[in-house]
mmCIF file of C-alpha atoms in Angstrom:
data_model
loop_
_atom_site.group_PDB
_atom_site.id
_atom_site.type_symbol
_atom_site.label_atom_id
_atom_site.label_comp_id
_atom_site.label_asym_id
_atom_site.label_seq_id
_atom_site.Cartn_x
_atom_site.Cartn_y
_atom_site.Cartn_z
ATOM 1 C CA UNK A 14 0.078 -19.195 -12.968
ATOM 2 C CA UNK A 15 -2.130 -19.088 -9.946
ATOM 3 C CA UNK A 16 -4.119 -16.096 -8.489
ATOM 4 C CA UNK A 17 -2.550 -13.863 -5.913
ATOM 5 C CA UNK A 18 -3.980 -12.173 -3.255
ATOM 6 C CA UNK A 19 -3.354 -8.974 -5.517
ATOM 7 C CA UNK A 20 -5.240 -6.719 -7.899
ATOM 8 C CA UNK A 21 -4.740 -8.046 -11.265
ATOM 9 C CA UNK A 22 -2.106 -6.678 -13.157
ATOM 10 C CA UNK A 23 -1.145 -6.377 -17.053
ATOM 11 C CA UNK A 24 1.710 -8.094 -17.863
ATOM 12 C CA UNK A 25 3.618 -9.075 -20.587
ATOM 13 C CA UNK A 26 4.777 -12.855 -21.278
ATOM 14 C CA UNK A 27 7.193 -14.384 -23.900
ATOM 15 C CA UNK A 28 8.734 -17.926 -24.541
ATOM 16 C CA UNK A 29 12.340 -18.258 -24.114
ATOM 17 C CA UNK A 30 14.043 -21.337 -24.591
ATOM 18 C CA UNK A 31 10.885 -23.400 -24.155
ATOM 19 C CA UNK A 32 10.439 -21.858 -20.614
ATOM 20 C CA UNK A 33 7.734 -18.560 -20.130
ATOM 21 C CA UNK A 34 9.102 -15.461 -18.948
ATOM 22 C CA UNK A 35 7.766 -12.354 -17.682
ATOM 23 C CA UNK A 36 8.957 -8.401 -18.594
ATOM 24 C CA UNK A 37 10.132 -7.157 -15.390
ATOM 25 C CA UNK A 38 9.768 -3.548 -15.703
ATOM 26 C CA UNK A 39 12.334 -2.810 -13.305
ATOM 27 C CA UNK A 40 15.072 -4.866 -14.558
ATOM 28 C CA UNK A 41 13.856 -4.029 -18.255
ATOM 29 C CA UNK A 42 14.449 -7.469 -19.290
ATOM 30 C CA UNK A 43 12.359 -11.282 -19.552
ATOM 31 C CA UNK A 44 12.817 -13.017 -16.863
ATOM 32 C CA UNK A 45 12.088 -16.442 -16.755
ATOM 33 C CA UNK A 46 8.772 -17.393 -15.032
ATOM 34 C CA UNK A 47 8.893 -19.003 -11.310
ATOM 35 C CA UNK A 48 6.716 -18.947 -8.855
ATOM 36 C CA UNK A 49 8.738 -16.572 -6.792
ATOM 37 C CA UNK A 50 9.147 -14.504 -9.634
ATOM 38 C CA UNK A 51 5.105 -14.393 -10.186
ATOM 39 C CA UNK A 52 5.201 -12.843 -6.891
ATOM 40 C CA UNK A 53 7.726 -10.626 -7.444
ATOM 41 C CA UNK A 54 5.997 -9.198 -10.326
ATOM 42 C CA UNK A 55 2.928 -8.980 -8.312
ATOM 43 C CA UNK A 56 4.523 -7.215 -5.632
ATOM 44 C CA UNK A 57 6.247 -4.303 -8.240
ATOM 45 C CA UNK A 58 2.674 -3.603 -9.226
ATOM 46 C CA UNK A 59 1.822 -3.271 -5.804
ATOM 47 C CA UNK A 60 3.845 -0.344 -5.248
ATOM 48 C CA UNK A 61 4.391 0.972 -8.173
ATOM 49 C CA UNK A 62 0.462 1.218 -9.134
ATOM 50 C CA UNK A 63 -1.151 0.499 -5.292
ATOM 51 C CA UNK A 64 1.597 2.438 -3.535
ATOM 52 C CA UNK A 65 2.868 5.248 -6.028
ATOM 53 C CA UNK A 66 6.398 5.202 -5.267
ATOM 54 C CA UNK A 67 8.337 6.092 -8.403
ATOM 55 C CA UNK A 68 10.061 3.171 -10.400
ATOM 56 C CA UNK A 69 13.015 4.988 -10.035
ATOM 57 C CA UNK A 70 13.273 4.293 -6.691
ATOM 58 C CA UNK A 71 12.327 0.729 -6.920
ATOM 59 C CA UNK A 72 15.098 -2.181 -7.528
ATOM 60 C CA UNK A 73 14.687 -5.762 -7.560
ATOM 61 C CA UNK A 74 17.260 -9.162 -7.040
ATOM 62 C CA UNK A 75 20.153 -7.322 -6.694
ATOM 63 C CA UNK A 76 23.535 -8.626 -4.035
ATOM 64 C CA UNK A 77 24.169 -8.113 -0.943
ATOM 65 C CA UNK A 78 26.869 -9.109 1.253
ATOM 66 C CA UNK A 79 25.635 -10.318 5.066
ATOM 67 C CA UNK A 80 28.220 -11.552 7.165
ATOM 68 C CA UNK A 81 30.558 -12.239 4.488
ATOM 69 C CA UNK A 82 27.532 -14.571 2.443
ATOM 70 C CA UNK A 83 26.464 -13.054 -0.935
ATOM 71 C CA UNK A 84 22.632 -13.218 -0.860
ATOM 72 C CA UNK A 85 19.803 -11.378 -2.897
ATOM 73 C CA UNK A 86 17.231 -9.293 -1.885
ATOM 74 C CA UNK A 87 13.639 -9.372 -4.028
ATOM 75 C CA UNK A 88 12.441 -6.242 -4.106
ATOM 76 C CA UNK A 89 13.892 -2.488 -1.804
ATOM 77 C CA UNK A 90 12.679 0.786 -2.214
ATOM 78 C CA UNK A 91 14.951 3.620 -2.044
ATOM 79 C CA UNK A 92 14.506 6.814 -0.387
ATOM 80 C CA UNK A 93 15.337 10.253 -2.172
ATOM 81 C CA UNK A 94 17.845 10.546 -0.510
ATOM 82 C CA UNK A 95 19.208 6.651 -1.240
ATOM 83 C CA UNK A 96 18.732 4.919 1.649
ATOM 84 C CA UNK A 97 16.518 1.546 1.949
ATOM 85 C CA UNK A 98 12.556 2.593 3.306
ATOM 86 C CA UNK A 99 11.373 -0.819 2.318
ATOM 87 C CA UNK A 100 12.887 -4.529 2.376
ATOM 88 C CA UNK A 101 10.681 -7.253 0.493
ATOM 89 C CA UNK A 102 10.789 -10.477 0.900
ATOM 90 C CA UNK A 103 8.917 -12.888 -1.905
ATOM 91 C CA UNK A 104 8.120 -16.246 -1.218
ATOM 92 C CA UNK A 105 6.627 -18.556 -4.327
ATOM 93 C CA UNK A 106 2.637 -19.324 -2.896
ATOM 94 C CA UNK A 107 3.408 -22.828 -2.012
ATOM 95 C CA UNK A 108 5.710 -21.830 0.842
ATOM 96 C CA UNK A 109 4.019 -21.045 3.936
ATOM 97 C CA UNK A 110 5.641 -17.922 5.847
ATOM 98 C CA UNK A 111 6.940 -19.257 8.944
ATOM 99 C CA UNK A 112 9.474 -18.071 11.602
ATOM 100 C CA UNK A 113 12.074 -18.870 9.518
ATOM 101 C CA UNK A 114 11.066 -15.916 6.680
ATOM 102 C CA UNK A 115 11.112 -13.525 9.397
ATOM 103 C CA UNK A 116 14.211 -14.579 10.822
ATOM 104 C CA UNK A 117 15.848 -14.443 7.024
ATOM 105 C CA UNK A 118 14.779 -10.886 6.350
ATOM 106 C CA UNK A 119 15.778 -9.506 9.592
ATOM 107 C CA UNK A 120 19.128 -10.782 8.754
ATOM 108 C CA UNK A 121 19.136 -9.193 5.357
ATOM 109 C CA UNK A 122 17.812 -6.047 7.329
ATOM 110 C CA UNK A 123 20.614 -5.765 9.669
ATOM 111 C CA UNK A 124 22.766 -4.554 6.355
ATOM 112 C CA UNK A 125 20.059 -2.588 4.335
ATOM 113 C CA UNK A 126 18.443 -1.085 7.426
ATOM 114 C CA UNK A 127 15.325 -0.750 6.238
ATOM 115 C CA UNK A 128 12.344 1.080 7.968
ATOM 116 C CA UNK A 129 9.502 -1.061 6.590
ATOM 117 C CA UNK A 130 9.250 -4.712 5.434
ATOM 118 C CA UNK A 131 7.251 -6.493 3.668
ATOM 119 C CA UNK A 132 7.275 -10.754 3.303
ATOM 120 C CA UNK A 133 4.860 -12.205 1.009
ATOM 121 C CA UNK A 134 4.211 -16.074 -0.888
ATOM 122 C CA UNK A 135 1.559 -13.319 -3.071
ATOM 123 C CA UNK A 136 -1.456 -15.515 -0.851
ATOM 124 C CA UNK A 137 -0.244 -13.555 3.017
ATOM 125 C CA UNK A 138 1.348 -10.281 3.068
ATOM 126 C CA UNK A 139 2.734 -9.374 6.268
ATOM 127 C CA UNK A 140 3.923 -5.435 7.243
ATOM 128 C CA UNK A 141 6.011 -4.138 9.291
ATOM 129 C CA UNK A 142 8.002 -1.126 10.780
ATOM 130 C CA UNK A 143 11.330 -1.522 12.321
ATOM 131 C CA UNK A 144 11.760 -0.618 16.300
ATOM 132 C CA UNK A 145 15.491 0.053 16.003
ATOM 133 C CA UNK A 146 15.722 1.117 19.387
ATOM 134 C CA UNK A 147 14.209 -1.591 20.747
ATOM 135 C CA UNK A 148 15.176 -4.218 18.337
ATOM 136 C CA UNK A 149 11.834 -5.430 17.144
ATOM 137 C CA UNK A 150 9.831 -5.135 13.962
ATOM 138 C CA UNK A 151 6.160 -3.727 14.929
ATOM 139 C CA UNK A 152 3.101 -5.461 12.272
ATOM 140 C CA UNK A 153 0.661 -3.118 10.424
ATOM 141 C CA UNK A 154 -2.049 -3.280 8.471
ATOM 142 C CA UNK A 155 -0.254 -2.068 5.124
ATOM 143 C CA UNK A 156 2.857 -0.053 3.729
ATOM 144 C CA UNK A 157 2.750 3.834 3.683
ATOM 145 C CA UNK A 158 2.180 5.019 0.346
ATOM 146 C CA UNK A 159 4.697 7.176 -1.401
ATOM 147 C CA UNK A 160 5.788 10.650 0.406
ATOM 148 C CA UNK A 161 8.553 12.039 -0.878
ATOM 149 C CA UNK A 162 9.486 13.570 2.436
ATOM 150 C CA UNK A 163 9.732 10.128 3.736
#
């Protein structure tokens, strides 16, 4: 698979059914081996061993209902207390993050109501910090790391 614009990581890899798959630590199951799902993996790393947030509060392509759709979200993390502190979005590297990406996770954000997001293709990361009052998502540098008061 091609380099990221991550630390390197140790994973593990398997065949299954001809096709590779990656352990997804999260899920606790192979998973088979995309792009998007190289970046996925890359971005679980990221917080769990970059960020420290706990895997426990980490959860990855789960369902979520937006305006009556069933869609998926790649990657939240939870807050103690259960609500969403961080939406990611993961792109596979070929895909260039446009308008578009922005547009699509700010839809998925209207439901979770996340304070930070994060959209990555694993080459750009791009971070930001919802405005709810006025409505706008503000860009920084990086995600917090882990504070349990957060």
């Amino acid at each position: 698979m091609q380099k990221l614009n991550f630390p390197d990581y140790s994973f593990r890899f398997k065949n299954s059914e001809n096709k590779p798959a990656i352990f997804d630590c999260i899920r606790k199951k192979f998973i088979v081996l995309t792009p998007e799902e190289w970046v996925r993996q890359h971005v679980v790393c990221f917080l769990l061993e970059q960020k420290k947030y706990p895997k426990s509060h980490i959860n990855a392509e789960k369902i979520i209902k937006i305006n009556g759709l069933t869609k998926r979200y790649d990657v939240v993390v939870f807050r103690p207390d259960g609500k969403i502190l961080i939406l990611v979005e993961c792109k596979a590297p070929e895909v260039p993050i446009s308008q578009n990406t922005f547009d699509q996770i700010a839809r998925y954000n209207l439901t979770v109501d996340a304070e930070y997001m994060m959209v990555t293709n694993g080459l750009d990361h791009y971070f930001c910090q919802m405005d709810h009052e006025a409505e706008k998502y503000i860009f920084l540098r990086d995600l917090p790391e882990y504070n349990p008061a957060l």
